[in-house]
Tab-separated table of C-alpha atoms and ligand atoms in Angstrom:
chain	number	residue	atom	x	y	z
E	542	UNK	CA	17.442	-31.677	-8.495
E	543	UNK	CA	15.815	-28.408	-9.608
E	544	UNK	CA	19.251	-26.876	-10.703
E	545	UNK	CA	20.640	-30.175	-12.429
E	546	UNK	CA	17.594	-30.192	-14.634
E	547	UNK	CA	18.294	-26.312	-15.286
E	548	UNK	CA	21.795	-27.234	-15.966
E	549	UNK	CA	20.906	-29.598	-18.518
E	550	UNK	CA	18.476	-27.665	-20.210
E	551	UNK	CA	20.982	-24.460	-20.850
E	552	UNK	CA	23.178	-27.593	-22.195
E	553	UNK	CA	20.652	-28.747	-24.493
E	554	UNK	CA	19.943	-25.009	-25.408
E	555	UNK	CA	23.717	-24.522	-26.023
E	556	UNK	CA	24.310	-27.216	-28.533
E	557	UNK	CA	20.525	-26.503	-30.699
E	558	UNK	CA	22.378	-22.830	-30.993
E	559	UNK	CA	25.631	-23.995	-32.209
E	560	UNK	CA	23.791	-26.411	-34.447
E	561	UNK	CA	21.886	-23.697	-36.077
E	562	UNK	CA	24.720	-21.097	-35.846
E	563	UNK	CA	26.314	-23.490	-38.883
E	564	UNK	CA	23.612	-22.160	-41.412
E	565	UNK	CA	23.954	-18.590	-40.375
E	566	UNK	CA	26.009	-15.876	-43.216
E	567	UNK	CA	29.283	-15.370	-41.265
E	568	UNK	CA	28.567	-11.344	-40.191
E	569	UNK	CA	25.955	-12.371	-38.246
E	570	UNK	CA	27.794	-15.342	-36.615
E	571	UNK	CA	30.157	-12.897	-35.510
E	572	UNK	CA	27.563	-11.148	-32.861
E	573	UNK	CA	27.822	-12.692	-29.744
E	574	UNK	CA	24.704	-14.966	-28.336
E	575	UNK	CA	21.993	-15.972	-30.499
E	576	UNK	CA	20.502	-13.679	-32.719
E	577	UNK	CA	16.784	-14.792	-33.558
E	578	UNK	CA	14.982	-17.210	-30.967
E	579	UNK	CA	13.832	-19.736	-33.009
E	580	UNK	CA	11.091	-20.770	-31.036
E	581	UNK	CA	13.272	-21.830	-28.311
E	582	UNK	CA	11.245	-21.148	-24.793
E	583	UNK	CA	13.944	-19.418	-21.994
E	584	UNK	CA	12.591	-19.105	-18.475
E	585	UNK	CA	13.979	-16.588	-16.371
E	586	UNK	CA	13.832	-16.214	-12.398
E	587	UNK	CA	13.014	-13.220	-11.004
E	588	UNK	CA	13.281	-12.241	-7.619
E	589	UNK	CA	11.553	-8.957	-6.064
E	590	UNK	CA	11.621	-6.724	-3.048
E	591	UNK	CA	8.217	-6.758	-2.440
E	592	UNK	CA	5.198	-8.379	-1.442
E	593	UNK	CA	3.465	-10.426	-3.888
E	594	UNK	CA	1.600	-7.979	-5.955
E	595	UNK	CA	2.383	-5.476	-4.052
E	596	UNK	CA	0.329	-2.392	-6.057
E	597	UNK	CA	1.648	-0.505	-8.483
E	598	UNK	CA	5.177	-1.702	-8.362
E	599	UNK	CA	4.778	-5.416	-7.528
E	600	UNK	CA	1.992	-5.078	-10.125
E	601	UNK	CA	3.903	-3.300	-12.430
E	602	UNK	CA	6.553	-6.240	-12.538
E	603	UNK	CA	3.813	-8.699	-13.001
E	604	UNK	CA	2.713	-6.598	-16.237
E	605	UNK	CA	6.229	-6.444	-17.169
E	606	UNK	CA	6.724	-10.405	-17.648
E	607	UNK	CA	3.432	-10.798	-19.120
E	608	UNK	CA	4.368	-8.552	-22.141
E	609	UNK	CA	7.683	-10.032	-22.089
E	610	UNK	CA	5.357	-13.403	-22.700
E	611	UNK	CA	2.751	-11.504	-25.039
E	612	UNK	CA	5.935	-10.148	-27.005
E	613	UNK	CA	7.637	-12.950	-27.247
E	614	UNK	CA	4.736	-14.948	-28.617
E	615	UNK	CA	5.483	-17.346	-25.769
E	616	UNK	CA	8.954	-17.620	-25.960
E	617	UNK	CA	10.424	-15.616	-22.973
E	618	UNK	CA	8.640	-16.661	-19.873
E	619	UNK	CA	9.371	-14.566	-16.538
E	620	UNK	CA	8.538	-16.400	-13.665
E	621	UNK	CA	8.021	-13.631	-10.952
E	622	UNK	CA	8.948	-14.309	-7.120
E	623	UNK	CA	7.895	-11.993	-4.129
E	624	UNK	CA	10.106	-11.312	-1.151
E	625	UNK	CA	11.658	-13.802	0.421
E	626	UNK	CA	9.905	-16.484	-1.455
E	627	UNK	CA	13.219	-17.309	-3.315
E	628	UNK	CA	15.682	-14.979	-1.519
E	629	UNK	CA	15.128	-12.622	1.622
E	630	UNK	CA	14.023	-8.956	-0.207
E	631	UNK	CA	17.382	-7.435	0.639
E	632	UNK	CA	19.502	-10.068	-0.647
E	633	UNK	CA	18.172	-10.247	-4.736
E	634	UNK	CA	21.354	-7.990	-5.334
E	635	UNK	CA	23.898	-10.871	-4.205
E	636	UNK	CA	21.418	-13.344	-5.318
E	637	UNK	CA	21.363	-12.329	-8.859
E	638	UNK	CA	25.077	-11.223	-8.643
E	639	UNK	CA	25.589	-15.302	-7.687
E	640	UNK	CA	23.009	-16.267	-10.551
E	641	UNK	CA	20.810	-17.955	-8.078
E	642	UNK	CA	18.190	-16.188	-9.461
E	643	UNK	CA	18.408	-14.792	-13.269
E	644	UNK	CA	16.822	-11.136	-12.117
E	645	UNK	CA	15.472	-9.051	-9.551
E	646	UNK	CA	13.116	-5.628	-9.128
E	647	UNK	CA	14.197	-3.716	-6.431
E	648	UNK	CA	14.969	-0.077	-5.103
E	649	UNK	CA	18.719	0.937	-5.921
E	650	UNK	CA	19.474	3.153	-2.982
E	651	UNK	CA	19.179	-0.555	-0.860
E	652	UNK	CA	23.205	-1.068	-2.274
E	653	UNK	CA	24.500	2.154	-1.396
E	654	UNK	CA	26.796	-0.580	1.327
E	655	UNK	CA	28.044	-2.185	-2.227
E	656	UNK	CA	29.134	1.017	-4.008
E	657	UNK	CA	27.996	4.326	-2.667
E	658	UNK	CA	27.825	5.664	-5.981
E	659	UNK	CA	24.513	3.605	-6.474
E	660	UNK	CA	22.972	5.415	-4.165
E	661	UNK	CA	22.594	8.606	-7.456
E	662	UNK	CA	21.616	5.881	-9.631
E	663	UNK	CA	18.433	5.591	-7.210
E	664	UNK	CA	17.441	9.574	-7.167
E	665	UNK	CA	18.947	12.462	-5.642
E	666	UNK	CA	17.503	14.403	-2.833
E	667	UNK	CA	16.152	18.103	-4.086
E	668	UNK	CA	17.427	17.084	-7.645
E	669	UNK	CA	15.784	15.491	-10.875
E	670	UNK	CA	12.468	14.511	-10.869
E	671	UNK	CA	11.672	11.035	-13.181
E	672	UNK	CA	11.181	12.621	-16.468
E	673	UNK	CA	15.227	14.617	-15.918
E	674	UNK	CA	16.338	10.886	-13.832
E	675	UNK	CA	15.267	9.025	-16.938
E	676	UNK	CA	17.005	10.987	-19.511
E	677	UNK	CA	20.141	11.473	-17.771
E	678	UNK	CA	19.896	7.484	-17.567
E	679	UNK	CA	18.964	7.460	-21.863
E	680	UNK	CA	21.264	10.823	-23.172
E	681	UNK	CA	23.332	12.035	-20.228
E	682	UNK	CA	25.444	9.048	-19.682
E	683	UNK	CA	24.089	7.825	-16.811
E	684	UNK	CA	23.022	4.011	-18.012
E	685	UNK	CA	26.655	3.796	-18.745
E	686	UNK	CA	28.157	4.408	-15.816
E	687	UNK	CA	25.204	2.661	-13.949
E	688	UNK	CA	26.010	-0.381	-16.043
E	689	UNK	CA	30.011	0.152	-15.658
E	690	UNK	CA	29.787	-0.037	-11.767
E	691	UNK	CA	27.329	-2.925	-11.768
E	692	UNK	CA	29.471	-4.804	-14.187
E	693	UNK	CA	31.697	-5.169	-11.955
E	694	UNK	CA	28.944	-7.354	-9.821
E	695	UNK	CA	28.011	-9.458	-12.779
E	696	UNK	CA	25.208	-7.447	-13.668
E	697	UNK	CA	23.137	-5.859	-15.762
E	698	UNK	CA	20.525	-2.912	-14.851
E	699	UNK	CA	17.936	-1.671	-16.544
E	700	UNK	CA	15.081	1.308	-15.232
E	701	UNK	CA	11.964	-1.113	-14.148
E	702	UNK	CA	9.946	1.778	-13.118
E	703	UNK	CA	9.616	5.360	-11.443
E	704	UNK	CA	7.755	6.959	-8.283
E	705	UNK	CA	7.675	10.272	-9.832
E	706	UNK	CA	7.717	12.717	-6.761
E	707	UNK	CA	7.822	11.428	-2.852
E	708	UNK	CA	6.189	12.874	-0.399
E	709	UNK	CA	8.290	14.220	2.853
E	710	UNK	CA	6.696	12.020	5.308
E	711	UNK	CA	4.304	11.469	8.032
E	712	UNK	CA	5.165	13.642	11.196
E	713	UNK	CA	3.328	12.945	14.854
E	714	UNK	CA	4.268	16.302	15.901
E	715	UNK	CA	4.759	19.278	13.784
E	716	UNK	CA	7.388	21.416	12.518
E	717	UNK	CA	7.584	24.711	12.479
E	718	UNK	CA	11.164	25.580	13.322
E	719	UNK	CA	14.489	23.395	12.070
E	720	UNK	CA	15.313	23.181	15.690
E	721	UNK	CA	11.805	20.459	16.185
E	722	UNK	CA	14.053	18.175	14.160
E	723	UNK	CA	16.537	17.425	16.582
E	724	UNK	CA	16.673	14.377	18.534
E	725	UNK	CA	13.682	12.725	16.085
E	726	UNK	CA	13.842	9.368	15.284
E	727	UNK	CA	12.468	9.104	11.317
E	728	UNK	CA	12.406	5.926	9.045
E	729	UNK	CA	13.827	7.734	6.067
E	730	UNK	CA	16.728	5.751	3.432
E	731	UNK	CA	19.652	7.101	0.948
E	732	UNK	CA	21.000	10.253	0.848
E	733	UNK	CA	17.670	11.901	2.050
E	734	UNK	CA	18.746	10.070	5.808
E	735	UNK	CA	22.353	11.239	5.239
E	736	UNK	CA	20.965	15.035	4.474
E	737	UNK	CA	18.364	14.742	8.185
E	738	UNK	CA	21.505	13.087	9.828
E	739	UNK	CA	23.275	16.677	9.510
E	740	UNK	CA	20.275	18.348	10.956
E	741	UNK	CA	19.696	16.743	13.718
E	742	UNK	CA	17.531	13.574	13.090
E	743	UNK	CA	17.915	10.260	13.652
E	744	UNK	CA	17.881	8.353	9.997
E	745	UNK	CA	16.454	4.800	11.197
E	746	UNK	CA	15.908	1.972	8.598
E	747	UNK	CA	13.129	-0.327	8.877
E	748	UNK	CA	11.033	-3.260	6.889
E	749	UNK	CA	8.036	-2.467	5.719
E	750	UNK	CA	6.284	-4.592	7.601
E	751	UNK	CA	7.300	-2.877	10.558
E	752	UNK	CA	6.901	0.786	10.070
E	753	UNK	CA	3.443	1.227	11.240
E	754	UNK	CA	3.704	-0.002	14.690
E	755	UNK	CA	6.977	1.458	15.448
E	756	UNK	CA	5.106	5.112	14.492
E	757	UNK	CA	2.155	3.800	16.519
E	758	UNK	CA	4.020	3.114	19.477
E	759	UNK	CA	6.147	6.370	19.557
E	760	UNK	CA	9.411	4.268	18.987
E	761	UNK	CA	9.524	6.270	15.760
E	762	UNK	CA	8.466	10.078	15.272
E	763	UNK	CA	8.106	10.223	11.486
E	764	UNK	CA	8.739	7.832	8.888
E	765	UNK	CA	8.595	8.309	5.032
E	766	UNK	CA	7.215	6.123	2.708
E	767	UNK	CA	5.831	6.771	-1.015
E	768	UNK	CA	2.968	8.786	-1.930
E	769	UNK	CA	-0.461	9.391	-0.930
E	770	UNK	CA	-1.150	5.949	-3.060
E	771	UNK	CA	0.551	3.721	-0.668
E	772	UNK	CA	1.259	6.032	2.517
E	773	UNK	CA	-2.405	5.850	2.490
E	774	UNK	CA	-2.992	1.806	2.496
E	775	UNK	CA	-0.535	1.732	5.011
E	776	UNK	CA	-2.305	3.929	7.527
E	777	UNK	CA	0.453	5.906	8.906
E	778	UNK	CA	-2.076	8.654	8.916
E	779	UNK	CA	-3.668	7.240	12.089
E	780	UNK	CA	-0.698	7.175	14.076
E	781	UNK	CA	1.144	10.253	12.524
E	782	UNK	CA	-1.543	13.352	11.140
E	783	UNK	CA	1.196	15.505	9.622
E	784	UNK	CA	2.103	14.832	6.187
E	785	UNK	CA	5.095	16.813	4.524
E	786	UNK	CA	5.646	17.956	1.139
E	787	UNK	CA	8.308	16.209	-0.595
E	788	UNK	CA	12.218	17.180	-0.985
E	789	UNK	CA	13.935	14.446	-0.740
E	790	UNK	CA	13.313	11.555	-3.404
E	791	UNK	CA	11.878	13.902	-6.443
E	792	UNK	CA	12.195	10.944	-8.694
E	793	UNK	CA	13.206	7.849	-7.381
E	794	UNK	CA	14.043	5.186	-9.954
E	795	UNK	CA	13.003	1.001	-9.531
E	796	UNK	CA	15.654	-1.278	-10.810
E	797	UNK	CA	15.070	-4.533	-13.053
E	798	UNK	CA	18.223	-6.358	-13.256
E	799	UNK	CA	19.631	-8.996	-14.552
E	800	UNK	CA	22.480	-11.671	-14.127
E	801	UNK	CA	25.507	-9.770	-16.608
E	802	UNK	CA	26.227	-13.719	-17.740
E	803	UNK	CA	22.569	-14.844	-18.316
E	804	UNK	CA	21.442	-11.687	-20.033
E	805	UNK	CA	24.696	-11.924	-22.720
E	806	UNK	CA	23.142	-15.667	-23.242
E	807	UNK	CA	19.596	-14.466	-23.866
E	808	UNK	CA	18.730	-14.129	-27.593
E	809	UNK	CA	19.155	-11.089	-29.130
E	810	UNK	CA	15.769	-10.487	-30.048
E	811	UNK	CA	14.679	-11.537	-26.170
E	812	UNK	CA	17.004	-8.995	-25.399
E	813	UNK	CA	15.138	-6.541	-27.385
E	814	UNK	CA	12.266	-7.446	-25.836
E	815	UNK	CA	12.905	-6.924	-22.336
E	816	UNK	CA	14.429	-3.516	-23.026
E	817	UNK	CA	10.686	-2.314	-24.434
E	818	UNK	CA	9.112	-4.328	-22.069
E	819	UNK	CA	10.836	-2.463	-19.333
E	820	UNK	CA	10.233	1.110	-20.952
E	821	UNK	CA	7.042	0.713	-21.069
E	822	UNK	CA	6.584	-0.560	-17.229
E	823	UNK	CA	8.349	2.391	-16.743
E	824	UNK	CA	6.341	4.630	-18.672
E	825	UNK	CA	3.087	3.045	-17.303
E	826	UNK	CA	4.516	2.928	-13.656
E	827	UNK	CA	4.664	6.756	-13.823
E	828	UNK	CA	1.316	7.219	-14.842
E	829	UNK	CA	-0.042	4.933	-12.514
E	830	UNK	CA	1.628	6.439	-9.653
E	831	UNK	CA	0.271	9.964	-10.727
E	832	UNK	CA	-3.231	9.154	-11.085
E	833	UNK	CA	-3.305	7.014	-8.193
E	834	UNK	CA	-1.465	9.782	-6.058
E	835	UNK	CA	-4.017	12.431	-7.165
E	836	UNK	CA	-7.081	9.875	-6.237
E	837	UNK	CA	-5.392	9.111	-2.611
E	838	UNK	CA	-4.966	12.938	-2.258
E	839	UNK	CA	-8.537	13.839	-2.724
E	840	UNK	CA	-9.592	10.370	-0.600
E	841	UNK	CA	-7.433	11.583	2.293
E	842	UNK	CA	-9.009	11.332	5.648
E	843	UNK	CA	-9.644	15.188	6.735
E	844	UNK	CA	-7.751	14.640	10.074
E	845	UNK	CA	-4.382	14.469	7.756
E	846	UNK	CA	-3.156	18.058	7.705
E	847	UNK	CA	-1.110	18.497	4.574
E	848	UNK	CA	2.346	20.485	5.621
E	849	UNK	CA	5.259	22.287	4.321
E	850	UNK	CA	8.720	22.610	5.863
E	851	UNK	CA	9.671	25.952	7.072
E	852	UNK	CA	11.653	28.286	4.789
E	853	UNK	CA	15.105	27.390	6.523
E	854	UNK	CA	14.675	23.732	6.368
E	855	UNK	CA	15.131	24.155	2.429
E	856	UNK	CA	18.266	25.927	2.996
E	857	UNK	CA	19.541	23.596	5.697
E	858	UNK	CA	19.183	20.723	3.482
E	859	UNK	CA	20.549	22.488	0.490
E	860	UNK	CA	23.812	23.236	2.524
E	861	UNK	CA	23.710	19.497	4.221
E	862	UNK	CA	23.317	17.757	1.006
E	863	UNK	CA	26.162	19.802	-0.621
E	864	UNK	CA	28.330	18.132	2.823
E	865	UNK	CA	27.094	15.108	2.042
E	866	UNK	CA	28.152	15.086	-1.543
E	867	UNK	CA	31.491	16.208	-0.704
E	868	UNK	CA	32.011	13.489	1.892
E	869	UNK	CA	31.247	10.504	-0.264
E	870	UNK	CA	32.973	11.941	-2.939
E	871	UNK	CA	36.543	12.562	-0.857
E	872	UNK	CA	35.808	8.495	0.187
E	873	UNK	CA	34.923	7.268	-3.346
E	874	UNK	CA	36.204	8.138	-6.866
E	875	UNK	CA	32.999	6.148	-8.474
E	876	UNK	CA	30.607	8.461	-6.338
E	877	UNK	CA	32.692	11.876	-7.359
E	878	UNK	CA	32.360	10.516	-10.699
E	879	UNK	CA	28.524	9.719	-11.178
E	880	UNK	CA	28.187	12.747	-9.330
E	881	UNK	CA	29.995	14.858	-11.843
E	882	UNK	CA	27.762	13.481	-15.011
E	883	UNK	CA	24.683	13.707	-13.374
E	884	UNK	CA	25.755	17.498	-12.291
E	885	UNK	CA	26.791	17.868	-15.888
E	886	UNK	CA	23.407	16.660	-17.002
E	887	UNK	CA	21.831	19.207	-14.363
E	888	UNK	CA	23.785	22.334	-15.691
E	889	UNK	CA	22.470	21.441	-19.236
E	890	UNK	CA	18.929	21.175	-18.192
E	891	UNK	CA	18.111	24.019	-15.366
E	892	UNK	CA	18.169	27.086	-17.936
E	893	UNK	CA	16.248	25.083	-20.442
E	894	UNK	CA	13.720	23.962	-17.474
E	895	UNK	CA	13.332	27.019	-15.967
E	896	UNK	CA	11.958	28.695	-19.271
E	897	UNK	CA	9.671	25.826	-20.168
E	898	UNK	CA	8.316	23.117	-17.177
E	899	UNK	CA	8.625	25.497	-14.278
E	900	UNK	CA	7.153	28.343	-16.381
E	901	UNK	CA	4.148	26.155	-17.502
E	902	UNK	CA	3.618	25.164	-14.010
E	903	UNK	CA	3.742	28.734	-13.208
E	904	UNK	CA	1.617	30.214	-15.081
E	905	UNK	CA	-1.166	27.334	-15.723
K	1023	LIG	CA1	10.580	6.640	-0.068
């Protein structure tokens, strides 16, 4: 009943656009979709990966469709959906691909099965942080390609927030030489799990939901998660006291994506509004992260002993990640290829990085 009554609404809508499309001068009847929204009230579904207002980036979506709404002066209403509410939280991508739902937030590396050049789109392990991630996305040609390859899915991507640096994880034992790693069994996703595959670990993917008790019950050694933000409300600290520094998601990047077809239908000026909607969620998302990250930091429970990998783990990983690379890229053309822009991107920025951020951090 639900969809016939959605059906006949985007009817309706159709034929009030051609209707006013005969008063338009002919240049702008040319663009394609509507131009100005008139007043006419879309509702779009959107689907998450989360819990419902899950912090910071469940509550970062729910900001994100209320300025959509505030923008819009009513117009563009985004009707937000937790996990598996509408869809199961893994399945928004074929969802949305389907249009049974109009858009979803999510984490990109979950489609590496689909194409594993997604996987870059979602951060690289010991590469860009956020601020690099986001303007390869804006200047280095990475939105294009993103949107190229998800084109062919019927869809349309846009950056719907950042983590800004990960931590490396909560460890019940610690380690001090690369050998410990062997034989572990560590929640850990992407190309960071590919990279601790080649030393020894073994990469294990679980719900959230799940995490805790598996590292409670020693079914699990270490498991990653976030930050000290949400690592924290999670508790892995009581199960696991060893908490790495971070190497392998620097910058991981949140997707907000839409259906390809239902996004070329939206109004141009709704259009506009989503894309600023979603820079600033991403903007804010950042900052939120940060200063939440700091506060968990300083709240952290004194039995948490904050660790750093030894010295030949770095290396280890360097040299894993570069086998890594090369694999996927002999087995897909679309992974060599979004790996050659985003290295492109990389040998533009380092020199001009090294003498100004790293520098500043240096010497501050
Ligand atoms: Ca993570």
């Amino acid at each position: 009943m639900k969809r016939r009554a959605f059906l006949k609404g985007t009817a309706v809508a159709t034929g009030a656009l051609a209707l006013s499309a005969c008063h338009r001068p002919k240049e702008q009847d040319a663009v394609s979709g509507a131009m100005i929204n008139r007043g006419r009230v879309e509702t779009l579904k959107l689907a998450t990966s989360w819990p419902a207002h899950f912090p910071i980036m469940g509550t970062g979506v729910d900001r994100f469709a209320k300025r959509c709404e505030a923008l819009s002066g009513g117009s563009l209403k985004i009707s937000v959906y937790a996990k598996n509410i509408l869809v199961p939280a893994l399945q928004v991508f074929d969802a949305c691909s389907a249009a049974q739902i109009d858009a979803f937030h999510s984490g990109v590396y979950y489609w590496k099965g689909k194409n594993p050049a997604f996987s870059i789109f979602g951060g690289m392990p010991l590469g860009f942080l956020s601020e690099e991630m986001l303007t390869w996305f804006k200047f280095g040609g990475g939105y294009a390609l993103w949107r190229e390859l998800y084109g062919k899915f019927n869809l349309y991507p846009l950056v719907g927030g950042t983590t800004g640096p990960q931590m490396g994880g909560w460890f019940k034992k610690k380690i001090t030489r690369l050998e410990d790693l062997k034989g572990l069994k560590m929640r850990i996703p992407g190309l960071g799990g590919e990279v601790m595959k080649k030393l020894g670990v073994n990469p294990v993917l679980l719900p959230a939901g799940e995490i805790y008790t598996a590292l409670e019950r020693g079914t699990i050694d270490a498991t990653e998660w976030v930050g000290p933000a949400l690592d924290k409300m999670m508790g892995f600290y009581k199960a696991a006291p060893y908490y790495y520094k971070g190497w392998h998601e620097p910058g991981s990047i949140l997707e907000l994506t839409f259906n390809k077809k239902r996004w070329e239908k939206l109004s141009e000026e709704h259009r506009a509004i989503i894309t600023a909607a979603a820079e600033e969620m991403t903007a804010t998302m950042l900052q939120e992260f940060r200063y939440e990250n700091a506060k968990a930091l300083r709240e952290m429970p004194k039995s948490v002993e904050i660790c750093d990998f030894p010295e030949t783990f770095y290396k280890a990983a360097h040299d894993a990640l570069a086998e890594v690379l090369e694999e996927q890229s002999a087995k897909s053309a679309d992974f060599k290829r979004v790996l050659e822009s985003y290295n492109a991107f990389y040998t533009l920025n380092k020199p001009y990085d090294d003498i100004s951020t790293k520098h500043l951090l240096e010497i501050r």
